[in-house]
Coordinates of C-alpha atoms in Angstrom, one line a residue:
Chain A
M1 CA 92.2 113.5 109.4
F2 CA 89.3 111.7 111.0
L3 CA 87.9 110.5 114.3
I4 CA 87.9 106.9 115.4
N5 CA 85.4 105.6 117.9
C6 CA 87.6 103.5 120.2
P7 CA 85.4 100.6 121.5
Y8 CA 87.0 101.1 124.9
C9 CA 87.5 104.9 125.2
G10 CA 85.0 106.5 122.8
E11 CA 85.6 108.9 119.9
R12 CA 89.1 110.3 119.7
E13 CA 91.3 111.9 117.0
Q14 CA 93.0 109.6 114.6
A15 CA 96.4 111.0 115.7
E16 CA 96.0 109.0 119.0
F17 CA 95.9 105.7 117.1
S18 CA 98.3 103.6 115.1
C19 CA 97.2 101.7 112.1
G20 CA 98.3 98.0 112.0
G21 CA 97.6 97.5 108.4
E22 CA 95.4 95.0 106.6
A23 CA 93.4 92.8 108.9
H24 CA 92.7 89.0 108.7
I25 CA 96.2 88.0 107.5
V26 CA 96.8 84.8 109.3
R27 CA 100.4 83.8 110.2
P28 CA 101.1 80.5 108.4
K29 CA 100.7 77.4 110.6
N30 CA 103.6 75.5 109.1
P31 CA 106.5 78.0 108.6
P32 CA 109.2 75.5 107.8
E33 CA 107.2 74.1 104.8
L34 CA 106.6 77.4 103.2
T35 CA 108.2 78.4 99.9
D36 CA 109.8 81.8 99.3
D37 CA 106.8 82.9 97.3
Q38 CA 104.4 81.9 100.1
W39 CA 106.5 83.8 102.7
S40 CA 106.6 86.8 100.3
E41 CA 102.8 86.6 100.1
Y42 CA 102.4 86.6 103.8
L43 CA 105.0 89.2 104.6
F44 CA 104.7 91.8 101.8
M45 CA 101.8 91.4 99.5
R46 CA 98.7 93.6 100.4
K47 CA 95.3 94.2 98.8
N48 CA 95.7 98.0 99.2
I49 CA 92.0 98.4 98.3
K50 CA 90.4 101.6 97.1
G51 CA 87.0 101.1 98.8
I52 CA 86.1 99.2 101.9
Q53 CA 89.2 97.9 103.6
F54 CA 89.4 95.8 106.8
E55 CA 92.3 96.9 108.9
R56 CA 93.7 96.7 112.5
W57 CA 94.1 99.8 114.7
N58 CA 95.7 100.3 118.1
H59 CA 94.8 103.1 120.5
S60 CA 98.5 103.6 121.1
N61 CA 98.2 106.9 122.9
G62 CA 95.2 105.8 124.9
C63 CA 94.1 102.4 126.2
R64 CA 96.7 100.6 123.9
R65 CA 94.1 98.0 122.9
W66 CA 93.7 96.5 119.4
F67 CA 90.5 96.4 117.4
N68 CA 89.3 96.0 113.7
V69 CA 88.0 98.8 111.5
A70 CA 86.1 98.7 108.2
R71 CA 87.0 101.9 106.5
N72 CA 86.4 103.3 103.0
T73 CA 89.9 104.3 101.9
A74 CA 88.4 106.4 99.1
T75 CA 86.8 108.8 101.7
D76 CA 88.3 107.8 105.1
E77 CA 84.7 107.1 106.3
I78 CA 84.6 104.5 109.0
L79 CA 81.8 102.1 108.5
K80 CA 82.2 99.5 111.3
I81 CA 84.4 98.9 114.3
Y82 CA 84.6 95.3 115.5
N83 CA 86.6 93.2 117.9
M84 CA 89.8 91.3 117.1
G85 CA 89.1 87.7 116.2
E86 CA 85.7 88.6 114.7
K87 CA 84.9 87.9 111.0
P88 CA 84.8 90.9 108.7
P89 CA 81.3 92.3 108.4
N90 CA 79.2 92.4 105.3
I91 CA 78.7 96.0 104.2
S92 CA 76.1 96.8 101.6
G93 CA 75.7 99.9 99.4
D94 CA 77.0 101.3 96.2
A95 CA 80.5 100.2 95.4
L96 CA 82.7 102.5 93.3
D97 CA 81.3 102.9 89.8
T98 CA 84.6 102.7 88.1
P99 CA 87.9 101.4 89.5
S100 CA 89.0 104.9 90.5
G101 CA 85.5 106.0 91.6
E102 CA 86.4 109.5 90.5
P103 CA 84.3 111.9 88.4
E104 CA 84.3 111.4 84.6
I105 CA 86.3 114.6 84.0
G106 CA 89.5 115.3 85.9
S107 CA 90.3 113.5 89.2
G108 CA 90.0 114.2 92.9
N109 CA 88.3 113.3 96.0
I110 CA 85.0 111.4 96.0
S111 CA 82.3 110.1 98.2
T112 CA 80.3 107.0 98.0
T113 CA 77.3 105.8 100.0
Y114 CA 77.8 102.6 101.9
T115 CA 75.3 101.7 104.5
K116 CA 76.7 101.9 108.1
K117 CA 75.9 99.0 110.3
Chain B
M1 CA 102.1 112.7 61.5
H2 CA 101.0 116.1 62.5
K3 CA 102.9 119.3 62.2
K4 CA 105.8 119.8 64.7
P5 CA 105.4 122.4 67.4
I6 CA 107.3 125.6 67.0
K7 CA 110.8 125.8 68.5
Y8 CA 110.8 128.0 71.6
S9 CA 113.5 130.7 71.3
V10 CA 114.0 134.4 71.8
F11 CA 112.8 134.9 68.3
S12 CA 109.5 133.0 68.8
L13 CA 109.0 135.0 72.0
F14 CA 109.6 138.2 70.2
K15 CA 107.3 137.2 67.3
N16 CA 104.5 136.3 69.7
A17 CA 105.0 139.5 71.8
L18 CA 104.0 141.4 68.7
S19 CA 100.6 139.7 68.8
Y20 CA 100.2 140.2 72.6
H21 CA 101.0 136.5 73.2
E22 CA 97.5 135.6 72.0
N23 CA 98.6 133.2 69.2
W24 CA 100.6 130.6 71.1
Q25 CA 99.3 127.2 70.0
P26 CA 98.5 124.1 72.2
V27 CA 101.7 122.0 72.4
W28 CA 100.0 118.6 72.5
R29 CA 96.9 117.3 70.7
S30 CA 93.9 115.7 72.4
P31 CA 93.3 112.8 69.9
A32 CA 90.6 110.2 70.1
P33 CA 92.1 106.8 70.9
K34 CA 92.9 104.6 68.0
T35 CA 91.9 100.9 68.1
E36 CA 95.4 99.6 68.4
Y37 CA 98.8 100.7 69.5
D38 CA 102.3 99.3 69.6
A39 CA 102.4 100.2 73.3
I40 CA 100.1 101.7 75.8
I41 CA 101.2 103.6 78.9
I42 CA 98.6 103.8 81.7
G43 CA 99.2 107.0 83.7
G44 CA 100.1 110.4 82.3
G45 CA 102.3 111.7 85.1
G46 CA 106.0 112.4 84.7
H47 CA 107.1 108.8 84.7
G48 CA 104.4 107.8 82.2
L49 CA 105.2 110.6 79.8
T50 CA 108.9 110.1 80.0
T51 CA 108.3 106.4 79.3
A52 CA 106.4 107.2 76.2
Y53 CA 108.9 109.8 75.1
Y54 CA 111.9 107.4 75.4
L55 CA 109.9 104.6 73.8
A56 CA 109.6 106.8 70.8
K57 CA 113.0 108.4 70.9
N58 CA 115.3 105.6 72.0
H59 CA 113.4 102.6 70.7
G60 CA 111.7 103.8 67.5
L61 CA 108.2 102.9 68.5
T62 CA 105.7 105.1 66.7
K63 CA 102.3 104.1 67.7
I64 CA 102.2 104.8 71.4
A65 CA 99.3 106.0 73.6
V66 CA 99.4 107.5 77.1
V67 CA 96.1 106.9 78.8
E68 CA 95.4 109.2 81.8
K69 CA 92.4 109.2 84.1
G70 CA 92.5 112.9 84.8
W71 CA 94.8 115.6 83.3
I72 CA 98.5 114.9 82.8
G73 CA 100.8 115.9 85.6
L74 CA 98.0 116.5 88.1
G75 CA 98.8 113.6 90.4
N76 CA 102.0 113.3 92.3
T77 CA 103.9 115.0 89.5
G78 CA 102.2 118.3 90.5
R79 CA 102.1 117.5 94.2
N80 CA 105.8 116.9 95.2
T81 CA 108.4 119.3 96.7
T82 CA 110.5 119.2 93.4
I83 CA 113.7 118.1 95.1
I84 CA 116.2 116.3 92.9
R85 CA 119.2 114.5 94.2
S86 CA 121.1 111.2 93.8
N87 CA 122.9 110.8 97.2
Y88 CA 121.4 107.3 97.9
L89 CA 123.2 104.8 100.0
W90 CA 123.0 101.5 98.1
D91 CA 124.8 100.9 94.8
Q92 CA 121.6 99.9 93.0
S93 CA 119.7 103.1 94.0
A94 CA 122.7 105.4 93.5
R95 CA 123.2 104.2 89.9
L96 CA 119.5 104.6 89.1
Y97 CA 119.1 108.0 90.6
D98 CA 122.4 109.4 89.3
H99 CA 121.4 108.3 85.8
A100 CA 118.3 110.3 86.3
L101 CA 120.2 113.3 87.6
K102 CA 122.4 113.3 84.5
L103 CA 119.3 113.4 82.3
W104 CA 118.0 116.3 84.4
E105 CA 121.2 118.2 83.6
G106 CA 120.5 118.2 79.9
M107 CA 116.7 118.2 80.0
S108 CA 115.8 121.8 79.2
Q109 CA 118.1 121.7 76.1
E110 CA 116.8 118.3 75.0
L111 CA 113.2 119.2 75.3
N112 CA 113.5 122.9 74.2
F113 CA 111.4 123.6 77.2
N114 CA 112.6 125.4 80.3
V115 CA 112.1 123.0 83.3
M116 CA 113.9 125.5 85.6
F117 CA 116.3 122.9 86.8
S118 CA 118.4 124.6 89.4
Q119 CA 121.4 122.9 90.9
R120 CA 121.3 124.8 94.2
G121 CA 122.6 121.9 96.3
V122 CA 120.8 119.7 98.8
M123 CA 122.0 119.6 102.4
N124 CA 121.2 116.7 104.7
V125 CA 121.6 117.8 108.3
A126 CA 122.8 115.7 111.2
H127 CA 121.6 116.4 114.8
N128 CA 123.1 113.6 116.9
L129 CA 126.0 111.2 116.9
H130 CA 124.0 108.5 115.1
D131 CA 123.1 111.0 112.3
V132 CA 126.7 112.0 111.9
R133 CA 127.8 108.4 111.5
E134 CA 125.0 107.5 109.2
L135 CA 125.5 110.6 107.0
K136 CA 129.3 110.1 106.9
R137 CA 128.7 106.5 105.8
R138 CA 126.5 107.8 103.0
W139 CA 129.0 110.4 102.1
H140 CA 131.7 107.7 101.6
A141 CA 129.3 105.4 99.8
N142 CA 128.3 108.2 97.4
R143 CA 132.0 109.0 96.7
L144 CA 132.7 105.3 95.9
N145 CA 129.8 105.5 93.5
D146 CA 131.2 108.6 91.7
I147 CA 128.4 110.8 93.1
D148 CA 129.5 114.2 94.4
C149 CA 129.1 114.6 98.1
E150 CA 130.8 116.7 100.7
W151 CA 130.8 116.7 104.5
L152 CA 130.3 120.1 106.2
N153 CA 130.9 120.7 109.8
T154 CA 128.7 123.1 111.8
K155 CA 130.7 126.2 110.9
Q156 CA 130.6 125.3 107.2
V157 CA 126.9 124.6 107.4
K158 CA 126.4 128.1 108.7
E159 CA 128.5 129.5 105.9
F160 CA 126.7 127.7 103.3
C161 CA 123.2 128.5 104.6
P162 CA 123.5 131.5 106.9
I163 CA 119.9 131.6 108.1
I164 CA 120.0 128.1 109.7
N165 CA 120.0 128.0 113.5
T166 CA 123.3 126.4 114.6
S167 CA 123.0 127.3 118.2
P168 CA 124.3 124.4 120.4
N169 CA 121.4 125.0 122.8
I170 CA 118.5 123.9 120.6
R171 CA 116.9 120.5 121.2
Y172 CA 118.4 119.0 118.1
P173 CA 121.6 121.0 117.4
V174 CA 123.2 121.0 113.9
L175 CA 126.3 118.8 114.2
G176 CA 127.1 118.8 110.5
A177 CA 125.7 118.0 107.1
T178 CA 126.3 116.3 103.8
L179 CA 126.0 118.4 100.7
Q180 CA 125.4 117.3 97.2
R181 CA 126.0 120.4 95.0
R182 CA 124.7 118.8 91.8
A183 CA 121.3 118.3 93.5
G184 CA 118.6 120.9 93.4
T185 CA 115.0 121.6 92.3
A186 CA 113.0 121.9 89.1
R187 CA 109.6 123.1 88.1
H188 CA 107.5 120.0 88.4
D189 CA 104.6 121.0 86.0
A190 CA 107.1 121.9 83.3
V191 CA 108.6 118.4 83.4
A192 CA 105.2 116.9 82.5
W193 CA 104.4 119.5 79.9
G194 CA 107.9 119.4 78.3
Y195 CA 107.9 115.6 78.0
A196 CA 104.2 115.7 76.8
R197 CA 105.2 118.2 74.1
G198 CA 108.3 116.1 73.1
A199 CA 106.3 112.9 73.0
D200 CA 103.4 114.4 71.1
A201 CA 105.9 115.8 68.5
M202 CA 107.0 112.2 67.9
G203 CA 103.4 111.0 67.4
V204 CA 102.5 109.8 70.9
D205 CA 98.8 110.1 71.5
I206 CA 98.1 111.6 74.9
I207 CA 94.5 110.6 75.9
Q208 CA 93.2 112.5 78.9
N209 CA 90.1 111.9 81.0
C210 CA 90.1 108.3 79.9
E211 CA 89.9 105.8 82.8
V212 CA 91.1 102.2 82.5
T213 CA 88.4 99.9 83.6
G214 CA 89.9 96.5 82.7
I215 CA 93.0 94.8 81.2
N216 CA 92.4 92.0 78.7
V217 CA 94.6 89.0 79.0
Q218 CA 94.5 85.9 76.8
N219 CA 96.6 82.7 77.4
G220 CA 99.0 84.7 79.6
N221 CA 99.5 87.5 77.1
V222 CA 98.1 90.9 77.5
T223 CA 95.9 92.0 74.5
G224 CA 94.6 95.4 75.4
I225 CA 92.7 97.5 77.8
E226 CA 89.1 98.5 78.4
T227 CA 88.6 102.2 79.1
T228 CA 85.8 104.7 79.5
K229 CA 86.5 105.6 75.8
G230 CA 86.3 102.1 74.6
R231 CA 88.6 99.1 74.0
I232 CA 92.2 99.8 73.0
N233 CA 94.3 96.9 71.8
S234 CA 98.0 96.5 72.4
N235 CA 100.3 93.6 73.3
R236 CA 102.6 95.9 75.3
I237 CA 101.2 97.7 78.3
G238 CA 103.1 99.7 80.9
V239 CA 101.4 100.6 84.1
V240 CA 102.7 103.8 85.7
A241 CA 99.8 104.6 88.0
A242 CA 101.6 105.6 91.2
G243 CA 99.2 105.6 94.1
H244 CA 96.6 103.7 92.1
S245 CA 99.0 100.9 91.0
S246 CA 97.2 98.4 93.2
V247 CA 93.8 99.3 91.7
I248 CA 95.2 98.4 88.3
A249 CA 97.0 95.3 89.6
N250 CA 93.8 94.0 91.2
M251 CA 92.2 94.0 87.7
V252 CA 94.4 91.1 86.7
G253 CA 95.0 89.5 90.0
I254 CA 98.6 90.7 90.3
R255 CA 99.7 91.0 94.0
L256 CA 101.8 94.0 94.8
P257 CA 103.7 94.7 98.1
I258 CA 102.4 98.3 98.0
E259 CA 100.4 100.4 100.4
S260 CA 99.1 103.8 99.3
R261 CA 99.3 106.6 101.8
P262 CA 98.8 110.4 101.9
L263 CA 101.9 112.5 101.8
Q264 CA 101.4 116.1 102.5
A265 CA 103.2 119.3 101.5
L266 CA 102.6 123.0 101.9
V267 CA 103.9 126.3 100.7
S268 CA 104.1 129.7 102.4
E269 CA 103.3 133.1 101.2
P270 CA 106.0 134.3 98.7
V271 CA 108.8 136.3 100.1
K272 CA 112.1 137.7 98.7
P273 CA 115.0 135.3 98.2
I274 CA 116.1 134.0 101.6
L275 CA 117.0 130.4 101.1
D276 CA 119.2 129.4 98.1
T277 CA 119.5 125.7 98.8
V278 CA 117.5 122.7 99.9
V279 CA 117.7 121.7 103.6
M280 CA 116.6 118.3 104.7
S281 CA 116.7 116.7 108.1
N282 CA 115.8 113.1 108.7
T283 CA 115.8 113.2 112.5
I284 CA 113.4 116.1 113.1
H285 CA 111.7 115.4 109.8
A286 CA 111.8 118.6 107.8
Y287 CA 112.7 119.6 104.3
V288 CA 112.4 123.0 102.9
S289 CA 113.4 125.0 99.9
Q290 CA 112.3 128.2 98.3
S291 CA 110.6 128.3 94.9
D292 CA 111.4 130.8 92.2
K293 CA 108.1 132.5 93.0
G294 CA 109.4 133.0 96.6
E295 CA 107.3 130.5 98.4
L296 CA 108.9 128.2 101.0
V297 CA 108.1 124.7 99.8
I298 CA 107.9 122.4 102.8
G299 CA 107.4 118.6 102.8
A300 CA 105.7 116.8 105.6
G301 CA 105.7 113.1 106.4
T302 CA 103.3 110.4 105.3
D303 CA 100.2 109.6 107.4
G304 CA 100.4 106.2 109.0
Y305 CA 97.5 104.5 107.3
T306 CA 96.4 103.6 103.7
S307 CA 94.1 106.1 102.0
Y308 CA 93.3 107.4 98.6
T309 CA 91.9 110.7 99.7
Q310 CA 94.7 113.1 98.8
R311 CA 94.5 114.7 102.2
G312 CA 96.1 113.9 105.6
G313 CA 96.1 114.8 109.3
F314 CA 97.0 118.3 110.5
N315 CA 99.1 116.7 113.3
I316 CA 101.6 115.7 110.5
V317 CA 101.8 119.2 109.2
E318 CA 102.2 120.6 112.7
D319 CA 105.2 118.2 113.4
T320 CA 106.9 119.4 110.3
I321 CA 106.3 123.0 110.9
M322 CA 107.7 122.7 114.5
A323 CA 110.9 121.1 113.0
V324 CA 111.2 123.8 110.3
V325 CA 110.8 126.6 112.9
E326 CA 113.4 125.1 115.1
L327 CA 115.9 125.1 112.3
F328 CA 114.8 128.4 110.9
P329 CA 113.4 130.6 113.7
L330 CA 113.0 133.5 111.3
F331 CA 110.3 131.6 109.5
S332 CA 108.1 131.4 112.6
R333 CA 105.8 134.3 111.6
M334 CA 105.4 133.3 108.0
K335 CA 101.9 132.4 106.8
M336 CA 101.2 129.2 105.0
L337 CA 99.2 129.6 101.8
R338 CA 98.4 126.2 100.5
H339 CA 98.5 122.7 101.7
W340 CA 97.7 119.4 99.9
G341 CA 98.3 115.7 99.9
G342 CA 99.3 113.2 97.2
I343 CA 98.8 109.4 97.3
V344 CA 102.2 107.7 97.4
D345 CA 102.7 104.0 96.7
I346 CA 105.1 102.7 99.3
C347 CA 107.1 99.5 99.0
P348 CA 108.3 97.6 102.1
D349 CA 111.9 98.4 101.2
A350 CA 111.1 102.0 100.0
S351 CA 112.6 101.2 96.6
P352 CA 110.6 101.2 93.4
I353 CA 109.4 98.2 91.3
I354 CA 110.3 98.5 87.6
S355 CA 109.5 95.1 86.4
K356 CA 108.0 92.5 84.1
T357 CA 105.1 90.5 85.4
H358 CA 104.0 86.9 85.0
I359 CA 101.6 88.2 82.3
K360 CA 103.6 88.6 79.0
G361 CA 103.5 92.2 77.8
L362 CA 102.4 93.7 81.0
Y363 CA 104.9 95.8 82.9
F364 CA 104.7 97.7 86.2
N365 CA 106.6 100.8 87.2
C366 CA 105.5 101.7 90.7
G367 CA 106.4 101.8 94.3
W368 CA 108.3 105.0 94.1
G369 CA 106.7 106.1 97.3
T370 CA 107.8 109.4 98.6
G371 CA 110.7 110.1 96.3
G372 CA 109.7 109.5 92.7
F373 CA 110.0 113.0 91.2
K374 CA 113.8 113.1 91.2
A375 CA 113.8 109.9 89.2
T376 CA 111.3 111.0 86.5
P377 CA 113.6 111.0 83.4
G378 CA 115.6 107.9 84.5
S379 CA 112.5 106.0 85.4
G380 CA 111.1 106.6 81.9
W381 CA 114.4 105.7 80.3
V382 CA 114.8 102.3 81.9
F383 CA 111.1 101.5 81.8
A384 CA 111.0 102.2 78.0
H385 CA 113.9 99.9 77.7
T386 CA 112.1 97.2 79.7
I387 CA 109.0 97.5 77.5
A388 CA 110.7 97.7 74.2
N389 CA 113.1 94.7 74.8
D390 CA 110.9 92.7 77.1
Q391 CA 113.8 92.6 79.5
P392 CA 115.1 95.1 82.1
H393 CA 117.8 97.6 81.6
I394 CA 120.9 96.9 83.7
L395 CA 119.9 99.8 86.0
N396 CA 116.4 98.5 86.8
A397 CA 117.2 94.8 86.9
P398 CA 117.6 94.9 90.8
F399 CA 114.2 96.5 91.0
N400 CA 112.4 93.4 89.9
I401 CA 109.2 92.4 91.7
N402 CA 110.8 89.0 92.4
R403 CA 113.0 90.6 95.0
F404 CA 110.2 90.2 97.5
S405 CA 110.5 86.4 97.2
S406 CA 114.3 86.2 96.7
G407 CA 115.0 88.5 99.6
E408 CA 117.3 90.8 97.5
L409 CA 115.6 93.9 98.9
V410 CA 117.1 97.3 98.3
D411 CA 116.4 98.7 101.7
E412 CA 116.4 102.5 101.4
H413 CA 114.3 103.2 104.5
G414 CA 116.2 105.8 106.4
A415 CA 119.1 105.5 104.1
A416 CA 117.2 107.8 101.8
A417 CA 117.3 111.4 103.0
V418 CA 114.1 111.4 104.9
A419 CA 112.4 108.3 106.3
H420 CA 108.6 108.3 105.9

């Protein structure tokens, strides 16, 4: 549960929005020449990153416009919101120490410090 | 080999009662990792522990390690709503899940550990004409696959579960239901502990608080793993990391069609026995049962975005509670006690991946999404076979990762009891 600052309407509850999944996946320009593996890559394979993920959101119960979001999937913290068609931003800061980013003993929720831009 | 754990029986209970139950011994060791194993399982949840157990029991491997980031059974194994059933639509799924259900039926005896498996039946409720057709189709498909399933009309639903609201005037009236009587629930923690105890007794090393930080590959063969407790070598590695499968896959550049999302559940305050079955509804998205402690166990839907935070939105919980209260108006004043989220690994076709990979000796068992608990023993059984023989068991052959290229998807979205 978190808030998303819609570039057109301002800050609203996440429940008003729909996530369109990983951003910057380009539809192949030459569909008839693609192999099954390449189609599979485009249609199904996802990075599913733990850490900073670039993704598309739609304000489906609001202005119904699309935009891109850089979000830390380990904490749900939103680091940057940028327009469709723009290149993903560079975000500096501490990445996760280990692949899980979780404490040494046990597991659970974590926080990391990325610099907001 | 270390000494075997004592057999649990009325006699051991009596003997320990005499010493005020203060002398029960730990049922699995906490060994330091060895430098080399015949097989390493990454992930100490139910699926990982059953894999280790069946590798030792069915395939005679002796040097096996289960490497777990946190504590065993504290991921999705301890976060689900404990429902067990096998009434899946497609042949491939039906066979896989019914094989698991058969293992559940003998589990407590086999493990000498009470997993509280209770075949109280699972009812899938229909609320509109489409539901009726869809569920009747599944009823017939189940019967063709030798899986017990019955169709109940509204009156029979009321007889089977008297507290359900069958008024024709509610927004989504109950028009009928399928019932699988062999289905039910089990104590989820006990499954992890029972299999851990059984695996440990056969010499499996369960290594907790040990995070995998890398996978070593040479010339296309897996050679071992790097962990926070050092390097461990093995030429057979099974990854059973649920929501974190993609994190492991990214270490070796394997692409998975998985998205990890929060799935929430909640329990109420405990009350006296009121609901003696499991009621599920796809249309209004509710599923509810009552635990042996007396709590109502309620499952919500997944949140619509990827996240690893083990928490989700309250709007999802609210939707589920609204549905439950419409079906069971008498629950409307109950208080909810606890609420949590687990990170589920969802495949595009909502079926699991139990597969070899292009790296020799590296195997993945993931993508169980929102419904992996019921498959726990069966998943371990077929995955152990896959690892031991370097080829899939007949039951998990259709769940190969190559199906996303070949198009042979096992599309269980919606066909499973509740679409997420």
